[in-house]
Amino acid sequence: MAGEAGKQRTVLLATEKAFAAGAVTKIESVVKAANYTLKKLENYKGKDDLLAAVEGADAMIIRSDIVDAAVLEKANQLKIVVRAGAGYDNIDLKACESKGVVAMNTPGQNANAVAELVFGMMIVSARNNFDGTSGFELVNREIAFYGFGAVARAVHKLAQGFGMKSFAYDPYIPADKIKEMGAEPVSSVAGLFEHQYVSLHVPLTDETKASINKALLSKMPKGGTLINTARVEVVHEADMLEVLSTRSDFCYLCDVAPKDIEPFKAAVGDKFGKRLIFTKKKMGAQTAEANDNAGVAAANQIVGFFEKGETRFSLKA
């Protein structure tokens, strides 16, 4: 249990999308220093592999891997699962609660990586994917953030360097605090879409799923650009297709393609890679630094939980 120091523990590193080798070495160093055993399940091909591996594990480190009721049923010794990343949409929190399993994540550890990806996509789009035609500069443009957590603030910091003006809406951060951090507070989600760039930094919940719809997207000015490094599901897919088809000025930059990419390509024609940019897989945290930061943070949180009783996030709190 939490706070029972000095016991032997088994930590399962279960990553269908594996960490970089250097990050795994650092995770293993943290685990070994606590006299724990690290069990690795990397690049696995199916859920059955995960179900077999969780038996006997006291703790789990995952990335975008699914921890649901079936996994928790097999994990007969599990006390804690840590997602090396932000959000909990791949963890069944109610099932964790029923099993007495603590869930944590590592918000902010990949903030710089995601922020740089945001600007990479923005520059590629603004300069027409470097096809030799005239594009435009980002200086003096406006960017609005839906959610103003660690990642959004990292993007905001880069935006300041580019001479952009930032706006933000976050239902959990008071307007005066947003202003203190250098962005202009916006009073509603709809108000964000009055600006050229809108960057999404919200979790996938019942409230946010498919919430970015035609009504919001249609409010955006000429050259309106939606940037999605959150979850592809927060955008209403059919509405996005309609807007891309009917507004030749509109751009969508997304860190992971929808399951069926062809209708999107058809909607923008030869502007794919300019008006419409998708990464081949979710790449926001895919840097060596973010791998190290998130993986090591997850390992340290597990050690802190068992050795010191630290529960930064607990469903039982």
PDB file of C-alpha atoms in Angstrom:
ATOM      1  CA  MET A   1       0.000   0.000   0.000  1.00  0.00           C
ATOM      2  CA  ALA A   2       0.972   3.666  -0.155  1.00  0.00           C
ATOM      3  CA  GLY A   3       3.574   4.684   2.373  1.00  0.00           C
ATOM      4  CA  GLU A   4       4.797   1.149   3.114  1.00  0.00           C
ATOM      5  CA  ALA A   5       8.490   1.710   2.473  1.00  0.00           C
ATOM      6  CA  GLY A   6      11.135  -0.892   1.749  1.00  0.00           C
ATOM      7  CA  LYS A   7       8.941  -3.574   0.197  1.00  0.00           C
ATOM      8  CA  GLN A   8       9.715  -5.387  -3.045  1.00  0.00           C
ATOM      9  CA  ARG A   9       7.576  -4.050  -5.895  1.00  0.00           C
ATOM     10  CA  THR A  10       7.098  -4.917  -9.545  1.00  0.00           C
ATOM     11  CA  VAL A  11       6.543  -1.999 -11.931  1.00  0.00           C
ATOM     12  CA  LEU A  12       5.115  -2.834 -15.353  1.00  0.00           C
ATOM     13  CA  LEU A  13       6.134  -0.520 -18.185  1.00  0.00           C
ATOM     14  CA  ALA A  14       3.312  -1.224 -20.644  1.00  0.00           C
ATOM     15  CA  THR A  15       3.732   0.830 -23.810  1.00  0.00           C
ATOM     16  CA  GLU A  16       2.236  -0.167 -27.138  1.00  0.00           C
ATOM     17  CA  LYS A  17       4.009   2.937 -28.459  1.00  0.00           C
ATOM     18  CA  ALA A  18       7.369   2.446 -26.793  1.00  0.00           C
ATOM     19  CA  PHE A  19       9.482   5.097 -25.116  1.00  0.00           C
ATOM     20  CA  ALA A  20      12.863   5.901 -26.633  1.00  0.00           C
ATOM     21  CA  ALA A  21      15.549   3.525 -25.402  1.00  0.00           C
ATOM     22  CA  GLY A  22      17.284   6.289 -23.434  1.00  0.00           C
ATOM     23  CA  ALA A  23      14.082   7.098 -21.567  1.00  0.00           C
ATOM     24  CA  VAL A  24      13.570   3.434 -20.674  1.00  0.00           C
ATOM     25  CA  THR A  25      17.106   3.314 -19.248  1.00  0.00           C
ATOM     26  CA  LYS A  26      16.351   6.324 -17.035  1.00  0.00           C
ATOM     27  CA  ILE A  27      13.031   4.864 -15.891  1.00  0.00           C
ATOM     28  CA  GLU A  28      14.813   1.620 -15.015  1.00  0.00           C
ATOM     29  CA  SER A  29      17.426   3.533 -13.010  1.00  0.00           C
ATOM     30  CA  VAL A  30      14.744   5.164 -10.846  1.00  0.00           C
ATOM     31  CA  VAL A  31      12.983   1.842 -10.297  1.00  0.00           C
ATOM     32  CA  LYS A  32      16.175  -0.055  -9.480  1.00  0.00           C
ATOM     33  CA  ALA A  33      17.305   2.639  -7.035  1.00  0.00           C
ATOM     34  CA  ALA A  34      14.172   1.870  -5.022  1.00  0.00           C
ATOM     35  CA  ASN A  35      14.986  -1.873  -5.204  1.00  0.00           C
ATOM     36  CA  TYR A  36      11.949  -2.489  -7.374  1.00  0.00           C
ATOM     37  CA  THR A  37      11.772  -4.740 -10.430  1.00  0.00           C
ATOM     38  CA  LEU A  38      10.913  -3.246 -13.826  1.00  0.00           C
ATOM     39  CA  LYS A  39       8.927  -5.519 -16.127  1.00  0.00           C
ATOM     40  CA  LYS A  40       8.737  -4.300 -19.720  1.00  0.00           C
ATOM     41  CA  LEU A  41       5.953  -4.848 -22.245  1.00  0.00           C
ATOM     42  CA  GLU A  42       6.898  -2.691 -25.221  1.00  0.00           C
ATOM     43  CA  ASN A  43       5.457  -2.556 -28.738  1.00  0.00           C
ATOM     44  CA  TYR A  44       2.869  -5.184 -27.858  1.00  0.00           C
ATOM     45  CA  LYS A  45       0.384  -6.180 -30.543  1.00  0.00           C
ATOM     46  CA  GLY A  46      -2.864  -6.858 -28.727  1.00  0.00           C
ATOM     47  CA  LYS A  47      -4.822  -6.556 -25.503  1.00  0.00           C
ATOM     48  CA  ASP A  48      -4.212 -10.189 -24.597  1.00  0.00           C
ATOM     49  CA  ASP A  49      -0.509  -9.378 -24.211  1.00  0.00           C
ATOM     50  CA  LEU A  50      -1.370  -6.601 -21.782  1.00  0.00           C
ATOM     51  CA  LEU A  51      -3.830  -8.755 -19.836  1.00  0.00           C
ATOM     52  CA  ALA A  52      -1.171 -11.411 -19.356  1.00  0.00           C
ATOM     53  CA  ALA A  53       1.500  -8.916 -18.319  1.00  0.00           C
ATOM     54  CA  VAL A  54      -0.458  -7.056 -15.628  1.00  0.00           C
ATOM     55  CA  GLU A  55      -0.792 -10.061 -13.344  1.00  0.00           C
ATOM     56  CA  GLY A  56       1.513  -9.587 -10.383  1.00  0.00           C
ATOM     57  CA  ALA A  57       2.302  -5.934 -11.121  1.00  0.00           C
ATOM     58  CA  ASP A  58       2.148  -3.514  -8.181  1.00  0.00           C
ATOM     59  CA  ALA A  59       2.338  -0.445 -10.415  1.00  0.00           C
ATOM     60  CA  MET A  60       2.002   0.445 -14.077  1.00  0.00           C
ATOM     61  CA  ILE A  61       3.502   3.116 -16.283  1.00  0.00           C
ATOM     62  CA  ILE A  62       1.576   3.641 -19.513  1.00  0.00           C
ATOM     63  CA  ARG A  63       1.350   6.193 -22.315  1.00  0.00           C
ATOM     64  CA  SER A  64      -1.796   6.092 -24.489  1.00  0.00           C
ATOM     65  CA  ASP A  65      -2.445   2.478 -23.504  1.00  0.00           C
ATOM     66  CA  ILE A  66      -5.970   1.560 -22.391  1.00  0.00           C
ATOM     67  CA  VAL A  67      -6.449   0.639 -18.738  1.00  0.00           C
ATOM     68  CA  ASP A  68     -10.055  -0.464 -18.437  1.00  0.00           C
ATOM     69  CA  ALA A  69     -12.079  -2.771 -16.205  1.00  0.00           C
ATOM     70  CA  ALA A  70     -10.770  -5.887 -17.971  1.00  0.00           C
ATOM     71  CA  VAL A  71      -7.150  -4.864 -17.369  1.00  0.00           C
ATOM     72  CA  LEU A  72      -7.842  -3.974 -13.743  1.00  0.00           C
ATOM     73  CA  GLU A  73      -9.599  -7.304 -13.180  1.00  0.00           C
ATOM     74  CA  LYS A  74      -6.409  -9.141 -14.196  1.00  0.00           C
ATOM     75  CA  ALA A  75      -4.145  -6.773 -12.249  1.00  0.00           C
ATOM     76  CA  ASN A  76      -4.742  -8.456  -8.926  1.00  0.00           C
ATOM     77  CA  GLN A  77      -1.894  -6.648  -7.085  1.00  0.00           C
ATOM     78  CA  LEU A  78      -2.092  -3.256  -8.765  1.00  0.00           C
ATOM     79  CA  LYS A  79      -2.103  -0.222  -6.481  1.00  0.00           C
ATOM     80  CA  ILE A  80      -1.181   2.623  -8.838  1.00  0.00           C
ATOM     81  CA  VAL A  81      -1.200   3.411 -12.561  1.00  0.00           C
ATOM     82  CA  VAL A  82       0.621   6.459 -13.907  1.00  0.00           C
ATOM     83  CA  ARG A  83       0.072   7.811 -17.369  1.00  0.00           C
ATOM     84  CA  ALA A  84       3.270   9.374 -18.715  1.00  0.00           C
ATOM     85  CA  GLY A  85       1.403  12.257 -20.288  1.00  0.00           C
ATOM     86  CA  ALA A  86      -1.574  14.533 -19.715  1.00  0.00           C
ATOM     87  CA  GLY A  87      -5.212  13.556 -19.329  1.00  0.00           C
ATOM     88  CA  TYR A  88      -6.958  10.392 -18.176  1.00  0.00           C
ATOM     89  CA  ASP A  89      -9.214   9.526 -21.112  1.00  0.00           C
ATOM     90  CA  ASN A  90      -7.441   6.183 -21.641  1.00  0.00           C
ATOM     91  CA  ILE A  91      -7.896   5.177 -17.981  1.00  0.00           C
ATOM     92  CA  ASP A  92     -11.240   3.994 -16.605  1.00  0.00           C
ATOM     93  CA  LEU A  93     -11.257   6.094 -13.450  1.00  0.00           C
ATOM     94  CA  LYS A  94     -14.462   4.574 -12.078  1.00  0.00           C
ATOM     95  CA  ALA A  95     -13.018   1.083 -12.438  1.00  0.00           C
ATOM     96  CA  CYS A  96      -9.852   2.281 -10.684  1.00  0.00           C
ATOM     97  CA  GLU A  97     -11.959   3.634  -7.841  1.00  0.00           C
ATOM     98  CA  SER A  98     -13.850   0.372  -7.460  1.00  0.00           C
ATOM     99  CA  LYS A  99     -10.552  -1.543  -7.289  1.00  0.00           C
ATOM    100  CA  GLY A 100      -8.829   0.939  -4.973  1.00  0.00           C
ATOM    101  CA  VAL A 101      -6.224   1.793  -7.615  1.00  0.00           C
ATOM    102  CA  VAL A 102      -4.742   5.299  -7.607  1.00  0.00           C
ATOM    103  CA  ALA A 103      -4.430   7.004 -11.008  1.00  0.00           C
ATOM    104  CA  MET A 104      -1.886   9.728 -11.731  1.00  0.00           C
ATOM    105  CA  ASN A 105      -0.506  11.473 -14.783  1.00  0.00           C
ATOM    106  CA  THR A 106       2.470  13.729 -15.545  1.00  0.00           C
ATOM    107  CA  PRO A 107       1.056  17.030 -16.817  1.00  0.00           C
ATOM    108  CA  GLY A 108       3.514  19.600 -18.091  1.00  0.00           C
ATOM    109  CA  GLN A 109       6.358  17.169 -18.778  1.00  0.00           C
ATOM    110  CA  ASN A 110       5.723  17.293 -22.536  1.00  0.00           C
ATOM    111  CA  ALA A 111       4.693  20.961 -22.676  1.00  0.00           C
ATOM    112  CA  ASN A 112       7.692  22.241 -24.623  1.00  0.00           C
ATOM    113  CA  ALA A 113       7.500  19.385 -27.120  1.00  0.00           C
ATOM    114  CA  VAL A 114       3.827  20.006 -27.878  1.00  0.00           C
ATOM    115  CA  ALA A 115       4.319  23.773 -28.046  1.00  0.00           C
ATOM    116  CA  GLU A 116       7.073  23.411 -30.627  1.00  0.00           C
ATOM    117  CA  LEU A 117       4.882  21.070 -32.682  1.00  0.00           C
ATOM    118  CA  VAL A 118       2.103  23.682 -32.626  1.00  0.00           C
ATOM    119  CA  PHE A 119       4.428  26.298 -34.041  1.00  0.00           C
ATOM    120  CA  GLY A 120       5.957  23.877 -36.503  1.00  0.00           C
ATOM    121  CA  MET A 121       2.516  23.196 -37.981  1.00  0.00           C
ATOM    122  CA  MET A 122       1.605  26.889 -37.920  1.00  0.00           C
ATOM    123  CA  ILE A 123       4.729  27.868 -39.845  1.00  0.00           C
ATOM    124  CA  VAL A 124       4.309  25.074 -42.403  1.00  0.00           C
ATOM    125  CA  SER A 125       0.719  26.192 -43.026  1.00  0.00           C
ATOM    126  CA  ALA A 126       1.484  29.934 -43.092  1.00  0.00           C
ATOM    127  CA  ARG A 127       4.281  29.363 -45.644  1.00  0.00           C
ATOM    128  CA  ASN A 128       2.233  26.982 -47.822  1.00  0.00           C
ATOM    129  CA  ASN A 129       4.427  23.997 -46.973  1.00  0.00           C
ATOM    130  CA  PHE A 130       7.362  25.829 -48.592  1.00  0.00           C
ATOM    131  CA  ASP A 131       6.010  25.354 -52.124  1.00  0.00           C
ATOM    132  CA  GLY A 132       7.569  28.599 -53.375  1.00  0.00           C
ATOM    133  CA  THR A 133       4.423  30.733 -53.207  1.00  0.00           C
ATOM    134  CA  SER A 134       3.979  33.738 -50.937  1.00  0.00           C
ATOM    135  CA  GLY A 135       2.645  33.022 -47.460  1.00  0.00           C
ATOM    136  CA  PHE A 136       2.288  35.306 -44.455  1.00  0.00           C
ATOM    137  CA  GLU A 137       4.087  36.118 -41.202  1.00  0.00           C
ATOM    138  CA  LEU A 138       2.865  35.206 -37.729  1.00  0.00           C
ATOM    139  CA  VAL A 139       3.921  38.507 -36.181  1.00  0.00           C
ATOM    140  CA  ASN A 140       0.943  40.619 -35.047  1.00  0.00           C
ATOM    141  CA  ARG A 141      -1.466  37.679 -35.487  1.00  0.00           C
ATOM    142  CA  GLU A 142      -3.832  36.601 -32.704  1.00  0.00           C
ATOM    143  CA  ILE A 143      -3.976  33.190 -31.050  1.00  0.00           C
ATOM    144  CA  ALA A 144      -6.676  32.064 -28.603  1.00  0.00           C
ATOM    145  CA  PHE A 145      -6.343  29.120 -26.222  1.00  0.00           C
ATOM    146  CA  TYR A 146      -9.165  26.834 -25.128  1.00  0.00           C
ATOM    147  CA  GLY A 147      -7.630  25.660 -21.858  1.00  0.00           C
ATOM    148  CA  PHE A 148      -4.638  27.459 -20.362  1.00  0.00           C
ATOM    149  CA  GLY A 149      -2.695  24.695 -18.649  1.00  0.00           C
ATOM    150  CA  ALA A 150       1.010  23.915 -18.949  1.00  0.00           C
ATOM    151  CA  VAL A 151       0.998  23.145 -22.683  1.00  0.00           C
ATOM    152  CA  ALA A 152      -1.074  26.177 -23.646  1.00  0.00           C
ATOM    153  CA  ARG A 153       1.172  28.404 -21.557  1.00  0.00           C
ATOM    154  CA  ALA A 154       4.228  26.985 -23.328  1.00  0.00           C
ATOM    155  CA  VAL A 155       2.624  27.809 -26.683  1.00  0.00           C
ATOM    156  CA  HIS A 156       1.762  31.282 -25.362  1.00  0.00           C
ATOM    157  CA  LYS A 157       5.409  31.840 -24.419  1.00  0.00           C
ATOM    158  CA  LEU A 158       6.500  31.031 -27.974  1.00  0.00           C
ATOM    159  CA  ALA A 159       3.697  33.211 -29.352  1.00  0.00           C
ATOM    160  CA  GLN A 160       5.079  36.164 -27.401  1.00  0.00           C
ATOM    161  CA  GLY A 161       8.450  35.576 -29.029  1.00  0.00           C
ATOM    162  CA  PHE A 162       6.756  35.655 -32.433  1.00  0.00           C
ATOM    163  CA  GLY A 163       5.077  38.961 -31.616  1.00  0.00           C
ATOM    164  CA  MET A 164       1.596  37.471 -31.445  1.00  0.00           C
ATOM    165  CA  LYS A 165      -1.214  38.515 -29.107  1.00  0.00           C
ATOM    166  CA  SER A 166      -2.703  35.790 -26.883  1.00  0.00           C
ATOM    167  CA  PHE A 167      -6.237  35.264 -25.602  1.00  0.00           C
ATOM    168  CA  ALA A 168      -7.419  32.440 -23.342  1.00  0.00           C
ATOM    169  CA  TYR A 169     -10.465  30.795 -21.816  1.00  0.00           C
ATOM    170  CA  ASP A 170     -10.193  28.213 -19.064  1.00  0.00           C
ATOM    171  CA  PRO A 171     -13.156  27.481 -16.775  1.00  0.00           C
ATOM    172  CA  TYR A 172     -10.771  26.461 -13.971  1.00  0.00           C
ATOM    173  CA  ILE A 173      -8.459  29.492 -14.048  1.00  0.00           C
ATOM    174  CA  PRO A 174      -9.742  32.927 -12.926  1.00  0.00           C
ATOM    175  CA  ALA A 175      -9.585  35.703 -15.499  1.00  0.00           C
ATOM    176  CA  ASP A 176      -7.193  37.773 -13.381  1.00  0.00           C
ATOM    177  CA  LYS A 177      -4.731  34.863 -13.241  1.00  0.00           C
ATOM    178  CA  ILE A 178      -4.877  34.457 -17.015  1.00  0.00           C
ATOM    179  CA  LYS A 179      -4.142  38.165 -17.351  1.00  0.00           C
ATOM    180  CA  GLU A 180      -1.210  37.864 -14.920  1.00  0.00           C
ATOM    181  CA  MET A 181       0.254  35.174 -17.175  1.00  0.00           C
ATOM    182  CA  GLY A 182       0.213  37.570 -20.124  1.00  0.00           C
ATOM    183  CA  ALA A 183      -2.902  36.550 -22.043  1.00  0.00           C
ATOM    184  CA  GLU A 184      -6.139  38.432 -22.441  1.00  0.00           C
ATOM    185  CA  PRO A 185      -8.984  36.518 -20.732  1.00  0.00           C
ATOM    186  CA  VAL A 186     -12.025  35.570 -22.811  1.00  0.00           C
ATOM    187  CA  SER A 187     -15.382  35.040 -21.096  1.00  0.00           C
ATOM    188  CA  SER A 188     -16.654  32.090 -23.151  1.00  0.00           C
ATOM    189  CA  VAL A 189     -15.594  29.350 -25.543  1.00  0.00           C
ATOM    190  CA  ALA A 190     -17.440  31.116 -28.359  1.00  0.00           C
ATOM    191  CA  GLY A 191     -15.392  34.257 -27.761  1.00  0.00           C
ATOM    192  CA  LEU A 192     -12.199  32.393 -28.628  1.00  0.00           C
ATOM    193  CA  PHE A 193     -13.365  31.836 -32.187  1.00  0.00           C
ATOM    194  CA  GLU A 194     -13.284  35.521 -33.027  1.00  0.00           C
ATOM    195  CA  HIS A 195      -9.505  35.199 -33.467  1.00  0.00           C
ATOM    196  CA  GLN A 196      -7.502  33.834 -36.393  1.00  0.00           C
ATOM    197  CA  TYR A 197      -5.837  30.980 -34.521  1.00  0.00           C
ATOM    198  CA  VAL A 198      -7.578  28.823 -31.918  1.00  0.00           C
ATOM    199  CA  SER A 199      -5.465  26.221 -30.139  1.00  0.00           C
ATOM    200  CA  LEU A 200      -7.226  23.398 -28.276  1.00  0.00           C
ATOM    201  CA  HIS A 201      -5.841  22.225 -24.918  1.00  0.00           C
ATOM    202  CA  VAL A 202      -8.781  20.433 -23.313  1.00  0.00           C
ATOM    203  CA  PRO A 203      -9.233  16.829 -22.155  1.00  0.00           C
ATOM    204  CA  LEU A 204     -11.643  14.469 -23.859  1.00  0.00           C
ATOM    205  CA  THR A 205     -14.766  14.383 -21.685  1.00  0.00           C
ATOM    206  CA  ASP A 206     -18.501  14.000 -22.268  1.00  0.00           C
ATOM    207  CA  GLU A 207     -18.668  17.802 -22.333  1.00  0.00           C
ATOM    208  CA  THR A 208     -15.827  18.364 -24.808  1.00  0.00           C
ATOM    209  CA  LYS A 209     -16.424  15.428 -27.174  1.00  0.00           C
ATOM    210  CA  ALA A 210     -17.448  16.786 -30.611  1.00  0.00           C
ATOM    211  CA  SER A 211     -17.956  20.208 -28.997  1.00  0.00           C
ATOM    212  CA  ILE A 212     -15.932  22.104 -31.605  1.00  0.00           C
ATOM    213  CA  ASN A 213     -18.699  22.315 -34.162  1.00  0.00           C
ATOM    214  CA  LYS A 214     -19.842  24.260 -37.218  1.00  0.00           C
ATOM    215  CA  ALA A 215     -21.356  27.066 -35.144  1.00  0.00           C
ATOM    216  CA  LEU A 216     -17.998  27.791 -33.499  1.00  0.00           C
ATOM    217  CA  LEU A 217     -15.831  27.223 -36.570  1.00  0.00           C
ATOM    218  CA  SER A 218     -18.031  29.481 -38.700  1.00  0.00           C
ATOM    219  CA  LYS A 219     -17.342  32.401 -36.351  1.00  0.00           C
ATOM    220  CA  MET A 220     -13.628  32.423 -37.225  1.00  0.00           C
ATOM    221  CA  PRO A 221     -12.360  35.321 -39.374  1.00  0.00           C
ATOM    222  CA  LYS A 222     -10.758  34.991 -42.805  1.00  0.00           C
ATOM    223  CA  GLY A 223      -7.755  32.688 -42.586  1.00  0.00           C
ATOM    224  CA  GLY A 224      -9.215  31.047 -39.489  1.00  0.00           C
ATOM    225  CA  THR A 225      -7.060  28.154 -38.301  1.00  0.00           C
ATOM    226  CA  LEU A 226      -7.924  25.524 -35.718  1.00  0.00           C
ATOM    227  CA  ILE A 227      -4.972  23.805 -34.050  1.00  0.00           C
ATOM    228  CA  ASN A 228      -5.725  20.557 -32.255  1.00  0.00           C
ATOM    229  CA  THR A 229      -3.011  18.922 -30.148  1.00  0.00           C
ATOM    230  CA  ALA A 230      -5.593  17.740 -27.612  1.00  0.00           C
ATOM    231  CA  ARG A 231      -7.733  14.847 -28.871  1.00  0.00           C
ATOM    232  CA  VAL A 232      -9.098  14.392 -32.371  1.00  0.00           C
ATOM    233  CA  GLU A 233     -12.510  13.477 -30.884  1.00  0.00           C
ATOM    234  CA  VAL A 234     -13.144  16.953 -29.450  1.00  0.00           C
ATOM    235  CA  VAL A 235     -13.762  18.219 -33.000  1.00  0.00           C
ATOM    236  CA  HIS A 236     -17.076  17.371 -34.673  1.00  0.00           C
ATOM    237  CA  GLU A 237     -15.793  15.503 -37.708  1.00  0.00           C
ATOM    238  CA  ALA A 238     -18.717  16.048 -40.072  1.00  0.00           C
ATOM    239  CA  ASP A 239     -18.876  19.760 -39.234  1.00  0.00           C
ATOM    240  CA  MET A 240     -15.140  20.141 -39.816  1.00  0.00           C
ATOM    241  CA  LEU A 241     -15.465  18.473 -43.219  1.00  0.00           C
ATOM    242  CA  GLU A 242     -18.280  20.872 -44.150  1.00  0.00           C
ATOM    243  CA  VAL A 243     -16.298  23.940 -43.103  1.00  0.00           C
ATOM    244  CA  LEU A 244     -13.181  22.793 -44.970  1.00  0.00           C
ATOM    245  CA  SER A 245     -15.300  22.168 -48.076  1.00  0.00           C
ATOM    246  CA  THR A 246     -17.158  25.486 -48.038  1.00  0.00           C
ATOM    247  CA  ARG A 247     -14.431  27.852 -46.795  1.00  0.00           C
ATOM    248  CA  SER A 248     -11.323  27.836 -48.968  1.00  0.00           C
ATOM    249  CA  ASP A 249      -9.547  30.097 -46.466  1.00  0.00           C
ATOM    250  CA  PHE A 250     -10.016  27.803 -43.446  1.00  0.00           C
ATOM    251  CA  CYS A 251      -7.169  25.640 -42.070  1.00  0.00           C
ATOM    252  CA  TYR A 252      -7.084  22.676 -39.704  1.00  0.00           C
ATOM    253  CA  LEU A 253      -3.809  21.564 -38.097  1.00  0.00           C
ATOM    254  CA  CYS A 254      -4.168  18.409 -36.027  1.00  0.00           C
ATOM    255  CA  ASP A 255      -1.788  16.178 -34.115  1.00  0.00           C
ATOM    256  CA  VAL A 256      -3.235  12.873 -35.328  1.00  0.00           C
ATOM    257  CA  ALA A 257      -5.383  12.106 -38.341  1.00  0.00           C
ATOM    258  CA  PRO A 258      -8.986  10.904 -38.154  1.00  0.00           C
ATOM    259  CA  LYS A 259      -9.553   7.228 -38.906  1.00  0.00           C
ATOM    260  CA  ASP A 260     -10.754   8.015 -42.436  1.00  0.00           C
ATOM    261  CA  ILE A 261      -8.479  10.659 -43.858  1.00  0.00           C
ATOM    262  CA  GLU A 262      -9.648  10.515 -47.486  1.00  0.00           C
ATOM    263  CA  PRO A 263     -12.775  12.732 -47.176  1.00  0.00           C
ATOM    264  CA  PHE A 264     -10.592  15.394 -45.546  1.00  0.00           C
ATOM    265  CA  LYS A 265      -8.050  15.223 -48.356  1.00  0.00           C
ATOM    266  CA  ALA A 266     -10.844  15.491 -50.883  1.00  0.00           C
ATOM    267  CA  ALA A 267     -12.250  18.563 -49.125  1.00  0.00           C
ATOM    268  CA  VAL A 268      -9.024  20.567 -49.596  1.00  0.00           C
ATOM    269  CA  GLY A 269      -7.646  19.047 -52.806  1.00  0.00           C
ATOM    270  CA  ASP A 270      -4.108  20.189 -53.588  1.00  0.00           C
ATOM    271  CA  LYS A 271      -4.011  22.203 -50.364  1.00  0.00           C
ATOM    272  CA  PHE A 272      -3.424  19.076 -48.276  1.00  0.00           C
ATOM    273  CA  GLY A 273      -0.293  19.727 -46.238  1.00  0.00           C
ATOM    274  CA  LYS A 274      -1.045  23.479 -46.347  1.00  0.00           C
ATOM    275  CA  ARG A 275      -4.645  24.181 -45.295  1.00  0.00           C
ATOM    276  CA  LEU A 276      -4.889  20.738 -43.759  1.00  0.00           C
ATOM    277  CA  ILE A 277      -2.032  19.164 -41.779  1.00  0.00           C
ATOM    278  CA  PHE A 278      -2.212  15.842 -39.950  1.00  0.00           C
ATOM    279  CA  THR A 279       0.644  14.056 -38.205  1.00  0.00           C
ATOM    280  CA  LYS A 280       1.011  10.348 -39.006  1.00  0.00           C
ATOM    281  CA  LYS A 281       0.582   9.446 -35.348  1.00  0.00           C
ATOM    282  CA  LYS A 282       0.138  11.529 -32.210  1.00  0.00           C
ATOM    283  CA  MET A 283       3.501  13.270 -32.050  1.00  0.00           C
ATOM    284  CA  GLY A 284       3.135  16.038 -29.472  1.00  0.00           C
ATOM    285  CA  ALA A 285       5.286  14.266 -26.895  1.00  0.00           C
ATOM    286  CA  GLN A 286       7.565  12.560 -29.407  1.00  0.00           C
ATOM    287  CA  THR A 287      10.859  14.197 -28.485  1.00  0.00           C
ATOM    288  CA  ALA A 288      13.771  12.704 -26.589  1.00  0.00           C
ATOM    289  CA  GLU A 289      13.370  15.319 -23.862  1.00  0.00           C
ATOM    290  CA  ALA A 290       9.628  14.771 -23.398  1.00  0.00           C
ATOM    291  CA  ASN A 291      10.137  10.997 -23.333  1.00  0.00           C
ATOM    292  CA  ASP A 292      12.711  11.374 -20.569  1.00  0.00           C
ATOM    293  CA  ASN A 293      10.737  13.927 -18.572  1.00  0.00           C
ATOM    294  CA  ALA A 294       7.404  12.085 -18.591  1.00  0.00           C
ATOM    295  CA  GLY A 295       8.852   8.613 -18.063  1.00  0.00           C
ATOM    296  CA  VAL A 296      11.124   9.627 -15.193  1.00  0.00           C
ATOM    297  CA  ALA A 297       8.334  11.673 -13.578  1.00  0.00           C
ATOM    298  CA  ALA A 298       6.038   8.630 -13.719  1.00  0.00           C
ATOM    299  CA  ALA A 299       8.689   6.399 -12.132  1.00  0.00           C
ATOM    300  CA  ASN A 300       9.384   8.949  -9.383  1.00  0.00           C
ATOM    301  CA  GLN A 301       5.667   9.282  -8.635  1.00  0.00           C
ATOM    302  CA  ILE A 302       5.392   5.517  -8.175  1.00  0.00           C
ATOM    303  CA  VAL A 303       8.369   5.466  -5.810  1.00  0.00           C
ATOM    304  CA  GLY A 304       6.968   8.445  -3.899  1.00  0.00           C
ATOM    305  CA  PHE A 305       3.599   6.722  -3.613  1.00  0.00           C
ATOM    306  CA  PHE A 306       4.967   3.498  -2.155  1.00  0.00           C
ATOM    307  CA  GLU A 307       7.818   4.899  -0.068  1.00  0.00           C
ATOM    308  CA  LYS A 308       6.315   8.162   1.204  1.00  0.00           C
ATOM    309  CA  GLY A 309       2.575   7.827   0.696  1.00  0.00           C
ATOM    310  CA  GLU A 310       2.496  10.670  -1.823  1.00  0.00           C
ATOM    311  CA  THR A 311      -0.823  10.782  -3.671  1.00  0.00           C
ATOM    312  CA  ARG A 312      -0.801  13.871  -5.842  1.00  0.00           C
ATOM    313  CA  PHE A 313      -3.968  12.572  -7.441  1.00  0.00           C
ATOM    314  CA  SER A 314      -6.128   9.948  -5.763  1.00  0.00           C
ATOM    315  CA  LEU A 315      -9.689   8.922  -6.432  1.00  0.00           C
ATOM    316  CA  LYS A 316     -10.045   8.267  -2.703  1.00  0.00           C
ATOM    317  CA  ALA A 317      -8.988  11.794  -1.712  1.00  0.00           C
TER     318      ALA A 317
END
